[in-house]
PDB file of C-alpha atoms in Angstrom:
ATOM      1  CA  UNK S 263       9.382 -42.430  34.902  1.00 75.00           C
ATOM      2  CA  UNK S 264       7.489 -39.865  33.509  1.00 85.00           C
ATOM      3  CA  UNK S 265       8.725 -36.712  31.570  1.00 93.00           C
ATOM      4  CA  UNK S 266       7.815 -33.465  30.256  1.00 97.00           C
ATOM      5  CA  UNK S 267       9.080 -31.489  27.558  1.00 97.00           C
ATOM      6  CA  UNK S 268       8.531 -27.878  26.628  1.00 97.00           C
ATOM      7  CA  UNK S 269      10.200 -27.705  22.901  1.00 96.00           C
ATOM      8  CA  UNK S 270      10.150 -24.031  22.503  1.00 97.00           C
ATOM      9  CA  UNK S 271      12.812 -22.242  24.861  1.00 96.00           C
ATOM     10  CA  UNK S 272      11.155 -18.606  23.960  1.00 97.00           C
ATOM     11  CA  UNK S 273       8.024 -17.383  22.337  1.00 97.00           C
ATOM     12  CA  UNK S 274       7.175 -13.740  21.749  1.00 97.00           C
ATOM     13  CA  UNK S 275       3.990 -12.134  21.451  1.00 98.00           C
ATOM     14  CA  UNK S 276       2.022  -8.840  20.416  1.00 98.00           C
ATOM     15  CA  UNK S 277       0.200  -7.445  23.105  1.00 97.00           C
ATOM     16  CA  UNK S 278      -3.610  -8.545  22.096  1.00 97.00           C
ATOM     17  CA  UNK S 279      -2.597 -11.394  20.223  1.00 97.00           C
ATOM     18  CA  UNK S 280      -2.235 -15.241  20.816  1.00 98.00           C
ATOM     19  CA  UNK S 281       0.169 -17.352  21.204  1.00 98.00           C
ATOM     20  CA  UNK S 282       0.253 -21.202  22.036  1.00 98.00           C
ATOM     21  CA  UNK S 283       2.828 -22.658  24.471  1.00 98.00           C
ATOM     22  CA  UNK S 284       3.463 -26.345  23.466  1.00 98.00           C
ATOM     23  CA  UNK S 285       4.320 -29.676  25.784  1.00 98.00           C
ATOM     24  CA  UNK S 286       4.315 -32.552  25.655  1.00 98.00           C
ATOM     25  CA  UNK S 287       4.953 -35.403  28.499  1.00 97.00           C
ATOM     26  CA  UNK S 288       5.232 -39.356  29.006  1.00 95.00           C
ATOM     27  CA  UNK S 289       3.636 -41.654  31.018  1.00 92.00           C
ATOM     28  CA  UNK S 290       2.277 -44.947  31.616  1.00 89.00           C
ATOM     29  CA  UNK S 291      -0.161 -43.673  34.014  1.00 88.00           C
ATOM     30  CA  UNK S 292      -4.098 -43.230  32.563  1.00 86.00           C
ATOM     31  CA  UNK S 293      -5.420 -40.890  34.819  1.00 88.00           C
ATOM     32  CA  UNK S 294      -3.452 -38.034  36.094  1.00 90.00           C
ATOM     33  CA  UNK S 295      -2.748 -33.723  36.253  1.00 91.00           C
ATOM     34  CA  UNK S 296      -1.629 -31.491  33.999  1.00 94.00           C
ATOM     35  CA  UNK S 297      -0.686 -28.252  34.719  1.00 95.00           C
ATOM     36  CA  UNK S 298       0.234 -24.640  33.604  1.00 97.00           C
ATOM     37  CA  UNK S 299       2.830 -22.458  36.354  1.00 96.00           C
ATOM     38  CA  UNK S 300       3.639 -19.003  35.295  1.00 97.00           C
ATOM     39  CA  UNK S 301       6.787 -17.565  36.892  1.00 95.00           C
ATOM     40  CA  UNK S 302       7.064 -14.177  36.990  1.00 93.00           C
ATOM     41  CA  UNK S 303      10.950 -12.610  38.248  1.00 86.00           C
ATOM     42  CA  UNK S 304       8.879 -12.353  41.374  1.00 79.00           C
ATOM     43  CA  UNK S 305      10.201 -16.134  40.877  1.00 85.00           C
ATOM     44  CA  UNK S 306       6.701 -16.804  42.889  1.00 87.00           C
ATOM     45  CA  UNK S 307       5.421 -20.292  40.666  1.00 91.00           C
ATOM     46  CA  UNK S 308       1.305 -19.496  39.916  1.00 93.00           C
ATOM     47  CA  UNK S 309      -0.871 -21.792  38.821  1.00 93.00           C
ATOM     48  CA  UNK S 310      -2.373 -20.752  35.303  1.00 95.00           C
ATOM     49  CA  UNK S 311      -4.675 -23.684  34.974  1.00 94.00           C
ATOM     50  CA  UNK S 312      -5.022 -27.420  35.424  1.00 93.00           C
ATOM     51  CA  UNK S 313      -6.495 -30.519  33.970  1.00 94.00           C
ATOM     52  CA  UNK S 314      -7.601 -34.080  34.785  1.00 91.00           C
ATOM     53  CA  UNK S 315      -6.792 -36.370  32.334  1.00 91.00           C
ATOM     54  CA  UNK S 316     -10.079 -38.215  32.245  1.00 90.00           C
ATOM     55  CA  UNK S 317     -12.107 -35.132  31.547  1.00 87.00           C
ATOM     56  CA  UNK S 318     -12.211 -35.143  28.082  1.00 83.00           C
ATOM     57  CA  UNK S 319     -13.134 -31.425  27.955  1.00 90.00           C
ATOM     58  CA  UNK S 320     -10.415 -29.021  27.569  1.00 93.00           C
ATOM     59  CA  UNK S 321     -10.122 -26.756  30.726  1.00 92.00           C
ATOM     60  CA  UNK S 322     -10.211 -22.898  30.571  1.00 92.00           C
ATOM     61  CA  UNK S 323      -9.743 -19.997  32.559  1.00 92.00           C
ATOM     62  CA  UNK S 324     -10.330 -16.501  31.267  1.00 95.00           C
ATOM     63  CA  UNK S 325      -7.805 -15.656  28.577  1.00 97.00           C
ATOM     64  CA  UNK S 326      -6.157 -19.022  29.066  1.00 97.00           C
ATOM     65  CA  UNK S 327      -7.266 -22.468  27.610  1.00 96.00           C
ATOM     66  CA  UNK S 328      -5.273 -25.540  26.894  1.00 97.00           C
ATOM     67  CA  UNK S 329      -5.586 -28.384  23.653  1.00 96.00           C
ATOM     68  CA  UNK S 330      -5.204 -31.409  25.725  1.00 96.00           C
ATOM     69  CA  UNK S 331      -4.880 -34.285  23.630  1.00 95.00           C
ATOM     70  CA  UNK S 332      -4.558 -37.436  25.577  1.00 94.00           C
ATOM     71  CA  UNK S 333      -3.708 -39.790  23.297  1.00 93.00           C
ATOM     72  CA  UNK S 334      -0.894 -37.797  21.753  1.00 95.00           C
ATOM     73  CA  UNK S 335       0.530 -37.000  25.234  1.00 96.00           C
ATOM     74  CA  UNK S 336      -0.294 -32.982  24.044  1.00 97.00           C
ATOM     75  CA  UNK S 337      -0.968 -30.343  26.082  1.00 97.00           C
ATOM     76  CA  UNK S 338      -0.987 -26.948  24.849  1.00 97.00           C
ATOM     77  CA  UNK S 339      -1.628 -23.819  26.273  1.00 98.00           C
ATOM     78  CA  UNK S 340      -3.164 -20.991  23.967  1.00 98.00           C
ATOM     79  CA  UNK S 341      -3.270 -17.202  25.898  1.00 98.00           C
ATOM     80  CA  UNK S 342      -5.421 -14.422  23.790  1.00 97.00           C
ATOM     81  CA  UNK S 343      -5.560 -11.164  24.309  1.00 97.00           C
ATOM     82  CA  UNK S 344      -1.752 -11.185  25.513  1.00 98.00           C
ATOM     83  CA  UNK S 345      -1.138  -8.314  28.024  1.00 97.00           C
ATOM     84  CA  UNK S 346       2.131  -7.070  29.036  1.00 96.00           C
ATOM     85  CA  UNK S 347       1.577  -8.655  32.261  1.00 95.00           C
ATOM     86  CA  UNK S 348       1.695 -12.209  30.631  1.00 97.00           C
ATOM     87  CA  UNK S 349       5.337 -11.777  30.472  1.00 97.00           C
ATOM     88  CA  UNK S 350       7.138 -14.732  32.453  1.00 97.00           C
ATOM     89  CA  UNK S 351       8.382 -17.887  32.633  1.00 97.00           C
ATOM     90  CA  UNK S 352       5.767 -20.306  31.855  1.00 98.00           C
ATOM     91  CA  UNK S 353       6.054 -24.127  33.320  1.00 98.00           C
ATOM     92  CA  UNK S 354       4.067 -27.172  31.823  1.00 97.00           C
ATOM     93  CA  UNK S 355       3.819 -29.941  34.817  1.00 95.00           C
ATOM     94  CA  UNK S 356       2.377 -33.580  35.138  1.00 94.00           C
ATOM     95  CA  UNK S 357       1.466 -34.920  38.900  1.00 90.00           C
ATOM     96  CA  UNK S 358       0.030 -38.654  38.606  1.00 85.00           C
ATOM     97  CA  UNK S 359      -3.308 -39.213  40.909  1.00 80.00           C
ATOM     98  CA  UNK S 360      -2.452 -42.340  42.687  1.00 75.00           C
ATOM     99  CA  UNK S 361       1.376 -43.290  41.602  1.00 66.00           C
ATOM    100  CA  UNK S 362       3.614 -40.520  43.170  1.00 65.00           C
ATOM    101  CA  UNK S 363       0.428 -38.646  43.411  1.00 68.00           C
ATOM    102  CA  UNK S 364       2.743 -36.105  46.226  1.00 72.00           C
ATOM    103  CA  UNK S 365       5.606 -35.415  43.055  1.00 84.00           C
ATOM    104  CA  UNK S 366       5.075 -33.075  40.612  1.00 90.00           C
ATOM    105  CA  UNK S 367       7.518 -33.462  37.159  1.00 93.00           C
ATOM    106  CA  UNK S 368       8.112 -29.765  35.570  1.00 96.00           C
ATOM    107  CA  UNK S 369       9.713 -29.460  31.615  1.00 97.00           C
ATOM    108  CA  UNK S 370      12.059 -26.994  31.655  1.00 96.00           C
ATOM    109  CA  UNK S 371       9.738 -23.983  30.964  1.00 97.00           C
ATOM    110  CA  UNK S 372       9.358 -21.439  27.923  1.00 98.00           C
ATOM    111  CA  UNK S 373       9.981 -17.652  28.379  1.00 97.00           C
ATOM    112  CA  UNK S 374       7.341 -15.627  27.092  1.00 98.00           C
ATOM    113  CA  UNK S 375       8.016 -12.306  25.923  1.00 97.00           C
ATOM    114  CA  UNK S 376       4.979  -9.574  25.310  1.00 97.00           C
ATOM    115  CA  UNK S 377       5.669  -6.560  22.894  1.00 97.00           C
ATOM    116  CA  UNK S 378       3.996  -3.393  23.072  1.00 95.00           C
TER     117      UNK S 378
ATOM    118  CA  UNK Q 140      -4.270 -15.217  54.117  1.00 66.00           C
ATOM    119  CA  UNK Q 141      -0.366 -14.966  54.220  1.00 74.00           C
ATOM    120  CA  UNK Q 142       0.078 -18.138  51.322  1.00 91.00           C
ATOM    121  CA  UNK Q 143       2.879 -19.742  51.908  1.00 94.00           C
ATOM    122  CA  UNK Q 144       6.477 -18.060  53.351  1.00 96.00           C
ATOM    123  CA  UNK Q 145       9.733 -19.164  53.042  1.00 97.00           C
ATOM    124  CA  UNK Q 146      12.368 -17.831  55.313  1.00 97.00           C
ATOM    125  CA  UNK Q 147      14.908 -16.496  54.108  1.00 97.00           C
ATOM    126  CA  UNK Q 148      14.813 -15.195  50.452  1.00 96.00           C
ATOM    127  CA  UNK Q 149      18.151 -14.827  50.019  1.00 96.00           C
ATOM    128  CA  UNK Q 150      21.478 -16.691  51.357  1.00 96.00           C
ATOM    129  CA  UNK Q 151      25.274 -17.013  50.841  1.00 98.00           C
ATOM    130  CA  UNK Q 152      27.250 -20.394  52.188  1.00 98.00           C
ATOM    131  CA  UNK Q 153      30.869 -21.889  51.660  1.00 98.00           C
ATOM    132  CA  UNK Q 154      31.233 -25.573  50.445  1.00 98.00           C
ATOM    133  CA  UNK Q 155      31.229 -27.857  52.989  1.00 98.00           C
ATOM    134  CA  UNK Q 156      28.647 -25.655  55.101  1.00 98.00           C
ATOM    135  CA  UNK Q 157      25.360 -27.318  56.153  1.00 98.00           C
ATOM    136  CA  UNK Q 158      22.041 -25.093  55.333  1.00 98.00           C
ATOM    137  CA  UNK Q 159      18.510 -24.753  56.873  1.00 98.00           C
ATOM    138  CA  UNK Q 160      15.991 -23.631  54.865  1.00 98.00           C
ATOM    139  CA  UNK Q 161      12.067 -22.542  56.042  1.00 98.00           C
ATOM    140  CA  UNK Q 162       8.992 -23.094  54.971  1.00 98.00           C
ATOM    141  CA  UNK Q 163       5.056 -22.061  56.507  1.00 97.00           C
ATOM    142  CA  UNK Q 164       2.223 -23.588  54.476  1.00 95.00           C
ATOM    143  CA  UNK Q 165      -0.952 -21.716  53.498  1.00 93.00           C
ATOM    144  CA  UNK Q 166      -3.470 -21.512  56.242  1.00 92.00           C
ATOM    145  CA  UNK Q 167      -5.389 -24.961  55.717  1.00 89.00           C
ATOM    146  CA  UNK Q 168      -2.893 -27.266  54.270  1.00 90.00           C
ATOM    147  CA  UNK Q 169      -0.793 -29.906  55.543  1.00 90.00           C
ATOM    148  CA  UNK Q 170       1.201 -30.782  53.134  1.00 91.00           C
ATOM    149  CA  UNK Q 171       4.671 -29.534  52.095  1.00 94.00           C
ATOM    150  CA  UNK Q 172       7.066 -30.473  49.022  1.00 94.00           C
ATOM    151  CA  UNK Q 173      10.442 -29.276  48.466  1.00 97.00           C
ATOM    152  CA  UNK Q 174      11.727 -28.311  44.863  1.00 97.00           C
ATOM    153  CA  UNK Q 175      15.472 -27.245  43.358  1.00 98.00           C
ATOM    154  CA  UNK Q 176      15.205 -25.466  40.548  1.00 97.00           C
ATOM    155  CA  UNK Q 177      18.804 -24.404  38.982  1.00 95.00           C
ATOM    156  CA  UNK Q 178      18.905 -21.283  37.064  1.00 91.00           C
ATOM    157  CA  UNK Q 179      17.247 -22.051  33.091  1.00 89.00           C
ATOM    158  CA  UNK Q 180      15.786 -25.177  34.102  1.00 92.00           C
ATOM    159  CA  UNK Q 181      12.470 -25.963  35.613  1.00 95.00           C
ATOM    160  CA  UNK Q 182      11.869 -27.279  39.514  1.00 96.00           C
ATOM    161  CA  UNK Q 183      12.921 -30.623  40.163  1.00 96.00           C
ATOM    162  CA  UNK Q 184      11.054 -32.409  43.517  1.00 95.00           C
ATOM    163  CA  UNK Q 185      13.348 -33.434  46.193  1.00 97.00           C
ATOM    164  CA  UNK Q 186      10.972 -34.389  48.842  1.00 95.00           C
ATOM    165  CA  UNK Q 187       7.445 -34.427  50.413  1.00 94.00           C
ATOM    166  CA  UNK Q 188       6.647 -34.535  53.745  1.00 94.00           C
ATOM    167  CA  UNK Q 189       2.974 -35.024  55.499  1.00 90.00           C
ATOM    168  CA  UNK Q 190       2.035 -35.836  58.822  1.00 90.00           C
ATOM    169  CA  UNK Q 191       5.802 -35.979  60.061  1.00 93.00           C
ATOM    170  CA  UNK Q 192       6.538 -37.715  57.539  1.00 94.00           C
ATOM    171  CA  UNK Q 193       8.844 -38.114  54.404  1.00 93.00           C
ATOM    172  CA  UNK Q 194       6.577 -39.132  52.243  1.00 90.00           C
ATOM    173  CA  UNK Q 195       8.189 -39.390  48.441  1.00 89.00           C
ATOM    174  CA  UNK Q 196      11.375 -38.644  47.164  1.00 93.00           C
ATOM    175  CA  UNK Q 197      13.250 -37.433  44.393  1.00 92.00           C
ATOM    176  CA  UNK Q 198      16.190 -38.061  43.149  1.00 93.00           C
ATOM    177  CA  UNK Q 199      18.442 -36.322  45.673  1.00 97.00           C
ATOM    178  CA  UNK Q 200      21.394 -37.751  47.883  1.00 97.00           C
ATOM    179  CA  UNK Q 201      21.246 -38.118  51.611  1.00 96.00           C
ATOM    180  CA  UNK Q 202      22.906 -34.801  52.417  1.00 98.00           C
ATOM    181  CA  UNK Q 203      19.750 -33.294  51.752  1.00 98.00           C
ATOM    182  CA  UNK Q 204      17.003 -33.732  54.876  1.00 97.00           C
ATOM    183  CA  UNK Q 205      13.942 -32.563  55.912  1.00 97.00           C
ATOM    184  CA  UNK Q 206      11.523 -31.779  58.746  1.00 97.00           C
ATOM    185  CA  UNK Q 207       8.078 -31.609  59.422  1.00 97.00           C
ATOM    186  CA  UNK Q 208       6.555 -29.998  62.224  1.00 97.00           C
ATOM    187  CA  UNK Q 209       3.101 -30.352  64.292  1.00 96.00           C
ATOM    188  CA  UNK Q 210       2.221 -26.905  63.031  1.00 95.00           C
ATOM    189  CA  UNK Q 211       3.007 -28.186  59.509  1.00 95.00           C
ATOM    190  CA  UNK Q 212       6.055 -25.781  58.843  1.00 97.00           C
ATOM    191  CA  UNK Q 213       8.891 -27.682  57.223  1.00 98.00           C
ATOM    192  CA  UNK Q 214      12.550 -27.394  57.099  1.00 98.00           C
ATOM    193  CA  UNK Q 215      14.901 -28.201  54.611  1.00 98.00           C
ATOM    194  CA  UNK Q 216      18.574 -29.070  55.462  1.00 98.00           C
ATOM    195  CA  UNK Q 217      21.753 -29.435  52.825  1.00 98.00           C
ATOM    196  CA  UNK Q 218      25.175 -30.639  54.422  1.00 97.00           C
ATOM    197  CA  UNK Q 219      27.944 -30.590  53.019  1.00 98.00           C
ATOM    198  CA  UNK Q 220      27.328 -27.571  50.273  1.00 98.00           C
ATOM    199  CA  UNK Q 221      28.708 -28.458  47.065  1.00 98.00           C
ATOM    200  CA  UNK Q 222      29.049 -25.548  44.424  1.00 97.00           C
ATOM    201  CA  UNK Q 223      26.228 -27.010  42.233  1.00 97.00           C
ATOM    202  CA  UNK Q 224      23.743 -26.871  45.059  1.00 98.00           C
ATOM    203  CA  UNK Q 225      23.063 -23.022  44.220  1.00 98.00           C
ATOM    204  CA  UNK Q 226      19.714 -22.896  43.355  1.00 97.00           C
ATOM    205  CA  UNK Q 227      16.332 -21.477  43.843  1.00 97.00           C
ATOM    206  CA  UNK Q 228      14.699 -23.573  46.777  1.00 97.00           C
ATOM    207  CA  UNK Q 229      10.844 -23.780  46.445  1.00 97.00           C
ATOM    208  CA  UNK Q 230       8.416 -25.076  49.085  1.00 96.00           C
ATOM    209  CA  UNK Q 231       5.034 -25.720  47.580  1.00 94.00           C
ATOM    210  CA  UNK Q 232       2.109 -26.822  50.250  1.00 92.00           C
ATOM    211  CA  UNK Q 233      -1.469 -28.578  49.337  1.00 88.00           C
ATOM    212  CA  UNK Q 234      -3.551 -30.679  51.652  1.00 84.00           C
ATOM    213  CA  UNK Q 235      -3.599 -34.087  51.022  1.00 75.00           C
ATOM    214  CA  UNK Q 236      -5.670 -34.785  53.925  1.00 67.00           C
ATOM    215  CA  UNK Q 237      -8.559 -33.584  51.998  1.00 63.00           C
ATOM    216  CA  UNK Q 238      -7.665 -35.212  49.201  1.00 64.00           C
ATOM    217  CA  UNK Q 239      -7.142 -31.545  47.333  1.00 63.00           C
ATOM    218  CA  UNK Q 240      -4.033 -31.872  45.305  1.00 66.00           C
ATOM    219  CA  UNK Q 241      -3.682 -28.106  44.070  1.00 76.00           C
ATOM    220  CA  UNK Q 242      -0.208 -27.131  45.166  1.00 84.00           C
ATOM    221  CA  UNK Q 243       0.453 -23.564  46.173  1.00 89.00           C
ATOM    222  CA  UNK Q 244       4.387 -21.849  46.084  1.00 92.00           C
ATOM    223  CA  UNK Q 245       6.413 -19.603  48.006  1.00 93.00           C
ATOM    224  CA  UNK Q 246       8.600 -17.598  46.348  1.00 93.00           C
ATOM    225  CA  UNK Q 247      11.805 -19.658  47.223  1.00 95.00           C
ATOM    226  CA  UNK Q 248      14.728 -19.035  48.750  1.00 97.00           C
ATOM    227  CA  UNK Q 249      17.861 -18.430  46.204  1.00 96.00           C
ATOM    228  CA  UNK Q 250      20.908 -19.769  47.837  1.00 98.00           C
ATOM    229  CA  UNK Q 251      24.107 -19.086  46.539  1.00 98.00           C
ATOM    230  CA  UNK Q 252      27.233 -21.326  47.422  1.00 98.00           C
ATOM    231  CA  UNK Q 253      30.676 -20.415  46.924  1.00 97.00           C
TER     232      UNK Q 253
END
């Protein structure tokens, strides 16, 4: 069965700074999703960004880019620029393509708090 | 584009009630998974349903059921309430039929049992 694991409970940030989210996640499974959810108290899950495991380059979206190391089952997710509106809960998930390809496993998030 | 709705947002029930919960996909998709996700913790899948159809499951007991309409909507039911069914309820929707994975959430449905 595959599993995810966010190790750090809570970051904090500087607004304009970066910080890096860290996950990590088994599986036997070679080609799959990865993804970032940010949950605001809106409790509204939003996807922050994905990636497909056989595309070697790291995906990125605006202030938001991941380290996605395949072989070490890594995938990271660095914000810059951190705005106050970053604040949330962020979720790392793994969906397989073809095995369970319908069932998305979540780690049990990191909150991420912004400081003025 | 209303996204997708779930119906209610908020509810109260006894142990031993039965609960429905609702869910209307984005425009486009036909897909529709159902998540619990207890309060610290992140969502945990307890079904999928497309064309009808249960598709997957999780790792939940029979008491909890679904539905999946011709219009796509979906309905989740949980008999027999137990205390540690209080949780946020998530329906997420995608559309498998064009092979288009992305899932997109509603903003739940917190249900309280006591």
């Amino acid at each position: 069965a595959q599993t995810v694991t966010q190790s750090q409970p809570e970051m904090s940030v500087q607004e304009a700074e970066t910080v890096t989210l860290s996950c990590t996640y088994d599986t036997s499974e070679s080609d799959y999703y990865l993804f970032w959810y940010k949950q605001p108290p809106s409790r509204q899950m939003i996807l922050v960004i994905r990636q497909e495991a056989y595309k070697q380059q790291n995906a990125t979206e605006n202030r938001f880019s991941v380290n996605f190391q395949k072989a070490a089952k890594s995938f990271s997710l660095k914000i810059s620029d951190s705005q106050l509106g970053d604040a949330a809960m962020y979720f790392c998930a793994y969906r397989g393509k073809y095995t369970n390809a319908g069932k998305s496993t979540f780690g049990d998030g990191t909150t991420l708090t912004v400081k003025p | 584009d209303a996204g997708v709705t779930q119906s209610p947002t908020h509810l109260i029930k006894t142990r031993g009630q039965q609960v429905t919960l609702r869910c209307s996909p984005k425009s486009g998709h036909d897909t529709v998974s159902w998540y619990q996700q207890a309060l610290g913790q992140g969502p945990q899948f307890i079904f999928q349903y497309y064309e009808e159809e249960e598709r997957q499951r999780g790792n939940f007991p029979d008491r909890f059921s679904g539905h999946q309409f011709p219009n796509y909507s979906s309905e989740l039911n949980v008999n027999a309430l137990l205390l540690g069914d209080s949780a946020l309820y998530l329906c997420a929707s995608s559309s498998l039929g064009s092979g288009d994975t992305e899932a997109f959430f509603g903003q739940g449905t917190r249900l309280t049992v006591v």
